[in-house]
PDB file of C-alpha atoms in Angstrom:
ATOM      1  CA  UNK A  27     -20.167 -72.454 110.302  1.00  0.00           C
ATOM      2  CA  UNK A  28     -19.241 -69.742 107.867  1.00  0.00           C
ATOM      3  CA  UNK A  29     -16.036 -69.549 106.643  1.00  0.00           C
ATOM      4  CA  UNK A  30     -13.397 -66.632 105.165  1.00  0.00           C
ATOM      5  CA  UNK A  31     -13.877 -68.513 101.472  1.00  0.00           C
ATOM      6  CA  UNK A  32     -17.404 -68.689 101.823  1.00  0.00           C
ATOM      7  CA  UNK A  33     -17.871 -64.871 102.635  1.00  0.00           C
ATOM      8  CA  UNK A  34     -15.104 -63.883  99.962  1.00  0.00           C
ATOM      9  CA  UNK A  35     -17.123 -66.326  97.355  1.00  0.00           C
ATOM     10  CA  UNK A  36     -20.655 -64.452  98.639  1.00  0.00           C
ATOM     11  CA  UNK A  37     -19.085 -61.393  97.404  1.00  0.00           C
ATOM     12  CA  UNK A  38     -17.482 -62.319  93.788  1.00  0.00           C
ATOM     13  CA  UNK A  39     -19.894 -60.997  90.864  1.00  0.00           C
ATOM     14  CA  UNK A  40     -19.843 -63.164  87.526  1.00  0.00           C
ATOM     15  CA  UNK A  41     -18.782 -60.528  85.050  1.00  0.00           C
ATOM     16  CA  UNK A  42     -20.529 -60.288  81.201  1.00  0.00           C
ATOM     17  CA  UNK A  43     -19.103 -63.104  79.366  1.00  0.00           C
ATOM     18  CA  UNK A  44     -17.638 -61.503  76.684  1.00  0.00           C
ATOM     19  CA  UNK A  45     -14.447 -60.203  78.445  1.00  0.00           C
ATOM     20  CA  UNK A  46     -11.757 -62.738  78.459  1.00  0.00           C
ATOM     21  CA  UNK A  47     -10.872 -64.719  75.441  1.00  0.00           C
ATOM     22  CA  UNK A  48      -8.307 -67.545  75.625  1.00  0.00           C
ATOM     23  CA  UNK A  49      -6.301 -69.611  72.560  1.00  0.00           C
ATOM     24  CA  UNK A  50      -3.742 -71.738  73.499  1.00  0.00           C
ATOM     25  CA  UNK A  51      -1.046 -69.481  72.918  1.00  0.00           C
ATOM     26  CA  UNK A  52      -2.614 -66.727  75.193  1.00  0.00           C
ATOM     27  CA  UNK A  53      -5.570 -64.411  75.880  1.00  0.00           C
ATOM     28  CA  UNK A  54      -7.308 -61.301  75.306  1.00  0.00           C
ATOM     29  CA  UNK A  55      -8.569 -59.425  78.286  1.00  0.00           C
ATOM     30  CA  UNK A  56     -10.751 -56.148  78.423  1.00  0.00           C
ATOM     31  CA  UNK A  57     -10.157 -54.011  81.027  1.00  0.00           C
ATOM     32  CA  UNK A  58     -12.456 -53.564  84.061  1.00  0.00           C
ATOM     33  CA  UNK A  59     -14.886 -50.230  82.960  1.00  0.00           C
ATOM     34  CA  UNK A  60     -12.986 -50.119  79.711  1.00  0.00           C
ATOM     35  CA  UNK A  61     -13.006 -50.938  76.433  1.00  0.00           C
ATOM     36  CA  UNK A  62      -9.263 -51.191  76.349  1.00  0.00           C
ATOM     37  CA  UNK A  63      -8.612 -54.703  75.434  1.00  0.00           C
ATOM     38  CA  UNK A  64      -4.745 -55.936  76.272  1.00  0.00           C
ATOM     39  CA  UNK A  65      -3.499 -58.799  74.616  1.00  0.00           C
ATOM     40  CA  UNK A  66      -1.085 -61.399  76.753  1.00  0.00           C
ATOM     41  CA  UNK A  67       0.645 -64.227  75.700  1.00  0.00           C
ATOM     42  CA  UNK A  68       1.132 -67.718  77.749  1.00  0.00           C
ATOM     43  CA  UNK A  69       3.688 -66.448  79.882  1.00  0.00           C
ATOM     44  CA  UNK A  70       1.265 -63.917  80.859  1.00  0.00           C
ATOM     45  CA  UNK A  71       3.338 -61.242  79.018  1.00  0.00           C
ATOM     46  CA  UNK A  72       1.664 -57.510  77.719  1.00  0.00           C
ATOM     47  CA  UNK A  73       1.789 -58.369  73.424  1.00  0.00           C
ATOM     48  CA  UNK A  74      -0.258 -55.231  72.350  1.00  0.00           C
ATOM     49  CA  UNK A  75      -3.424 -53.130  73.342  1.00  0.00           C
ATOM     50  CA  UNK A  76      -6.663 -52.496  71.025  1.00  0.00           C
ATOM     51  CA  UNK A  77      -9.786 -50.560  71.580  1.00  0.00           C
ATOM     52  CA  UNK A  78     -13.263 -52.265  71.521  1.00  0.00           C
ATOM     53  CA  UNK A  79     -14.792 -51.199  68.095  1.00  0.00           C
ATOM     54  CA  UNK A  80     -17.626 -53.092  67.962  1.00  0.00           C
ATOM     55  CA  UNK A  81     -19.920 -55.923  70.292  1.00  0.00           C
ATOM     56  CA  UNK A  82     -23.058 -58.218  69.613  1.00  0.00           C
ATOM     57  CA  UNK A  83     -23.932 -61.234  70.597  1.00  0.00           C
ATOM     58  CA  UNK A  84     -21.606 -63.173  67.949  1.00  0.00           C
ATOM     59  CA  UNK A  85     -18.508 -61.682  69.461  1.00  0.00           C
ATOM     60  CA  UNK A  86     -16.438 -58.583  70.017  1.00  0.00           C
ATOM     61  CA  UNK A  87     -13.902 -56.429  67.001  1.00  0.00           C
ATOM     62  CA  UNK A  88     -10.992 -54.398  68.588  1.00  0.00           C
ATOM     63  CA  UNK A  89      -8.585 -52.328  66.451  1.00  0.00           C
ATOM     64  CA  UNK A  90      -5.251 -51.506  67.210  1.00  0.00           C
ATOM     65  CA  UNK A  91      -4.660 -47.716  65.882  1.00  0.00           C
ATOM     66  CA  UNK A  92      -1.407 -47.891  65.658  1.00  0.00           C
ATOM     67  CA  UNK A  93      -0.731 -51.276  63.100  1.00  0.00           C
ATOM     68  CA  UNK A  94      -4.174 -50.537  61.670  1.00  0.00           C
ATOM     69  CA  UNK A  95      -5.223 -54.385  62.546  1.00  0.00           C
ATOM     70  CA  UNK A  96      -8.504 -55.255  63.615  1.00  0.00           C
ATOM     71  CA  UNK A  97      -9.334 -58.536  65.724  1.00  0.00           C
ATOM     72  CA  UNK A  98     -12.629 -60.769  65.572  1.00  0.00           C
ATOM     73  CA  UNK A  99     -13.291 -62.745  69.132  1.00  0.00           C
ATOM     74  CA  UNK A 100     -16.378 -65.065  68.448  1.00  0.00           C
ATOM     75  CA  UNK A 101     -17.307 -67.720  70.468  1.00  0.00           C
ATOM     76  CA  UNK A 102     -15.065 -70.728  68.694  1.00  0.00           C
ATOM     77  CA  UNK A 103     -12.550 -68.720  66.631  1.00  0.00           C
ATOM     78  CA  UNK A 104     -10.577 -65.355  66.284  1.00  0.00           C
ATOM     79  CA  UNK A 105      -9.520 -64.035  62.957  1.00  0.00           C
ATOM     80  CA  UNK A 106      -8.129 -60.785  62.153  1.00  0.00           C
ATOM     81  CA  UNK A 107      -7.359 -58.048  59.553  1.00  0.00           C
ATOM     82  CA  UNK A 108      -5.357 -55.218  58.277  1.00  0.00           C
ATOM     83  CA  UNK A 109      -7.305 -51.977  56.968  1.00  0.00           C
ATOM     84  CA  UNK A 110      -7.020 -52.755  53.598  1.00  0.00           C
ATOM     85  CA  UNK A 111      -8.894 -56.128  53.611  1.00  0.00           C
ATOM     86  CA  UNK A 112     -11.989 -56.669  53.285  1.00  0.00           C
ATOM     87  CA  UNK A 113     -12.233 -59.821  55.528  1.00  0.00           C
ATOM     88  CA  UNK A 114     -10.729 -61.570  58.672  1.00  0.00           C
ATOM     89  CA  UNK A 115      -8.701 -64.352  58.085  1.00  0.00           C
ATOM     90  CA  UNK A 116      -8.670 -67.692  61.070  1.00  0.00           C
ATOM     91  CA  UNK A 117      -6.064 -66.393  63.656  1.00  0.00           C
ATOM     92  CA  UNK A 118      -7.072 -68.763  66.374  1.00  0.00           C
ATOM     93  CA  UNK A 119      -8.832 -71.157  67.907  1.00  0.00           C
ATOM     94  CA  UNK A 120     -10.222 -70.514  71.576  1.00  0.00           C
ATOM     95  CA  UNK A 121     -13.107 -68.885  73.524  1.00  0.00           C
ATOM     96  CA  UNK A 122     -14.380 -67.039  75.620  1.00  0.00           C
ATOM     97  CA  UNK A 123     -13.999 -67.858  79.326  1.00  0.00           C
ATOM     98  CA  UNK A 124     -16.534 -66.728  82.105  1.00  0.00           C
ATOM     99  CA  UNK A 125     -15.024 -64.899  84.759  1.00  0.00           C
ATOM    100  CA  UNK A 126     -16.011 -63.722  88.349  1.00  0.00           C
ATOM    101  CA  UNK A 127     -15.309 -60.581  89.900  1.00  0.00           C
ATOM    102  CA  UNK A 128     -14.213 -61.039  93.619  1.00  0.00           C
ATOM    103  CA  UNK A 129     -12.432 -57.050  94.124  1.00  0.00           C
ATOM    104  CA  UNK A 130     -13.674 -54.904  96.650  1.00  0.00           C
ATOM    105  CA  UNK A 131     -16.828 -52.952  95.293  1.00  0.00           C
ATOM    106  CA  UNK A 132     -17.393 -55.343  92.251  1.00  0.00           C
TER     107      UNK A 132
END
């Protein structure tokens, strides 16, 4: 027997793994055919917004335009930096989380 979980589970798609990165004080989430990343904290509360700069397979740099601050996501740590330095400094530990995609048309 088939039931409503199993056909809503048949239709979830897992979704690239790079897209939601949690710390224990909150997460960063890109947006679904974006590359607006929002940034929440544990209370599930909108912090700030950035725009994906740059991706490989190490991890992910957004920028927020307006503070000039750049963020680092990689798969064990996040740092971050303001324009004028040269490197990121440790902002958090966390990861990326995989995440499936159960909307209509996913």
């Amino acid at each position: 027997m088939i039931s409503a979980s199993t056909v809503l589970a048949n239709r979830c798609v897992a979704k690239d793994a790079m897209t939601v990165w949690k710390h224990d004080k909150g997460i960063f989430r890109k947006a679904k055919h974006s590359n607006i990343w929002s940034e929440y904290n544990a209370s599930y509360e909108l912090i700030t917004s950035f725009r994906e700069e740059k991706r490989s397979q190490d991890g992910v740099i957004i920028h927020n335009d307006e503070s000039g601050v750049s963020i680092l996501l990689r798969h064990d740590i996040c740092g971050f930096k303001a324009l004028e330095e040269s490197n990121f400094q440790q902002l958090y530990h966390g990861s990326f989380m995989r995440v499936a995609d159960c909307s209509e048309g996913s």
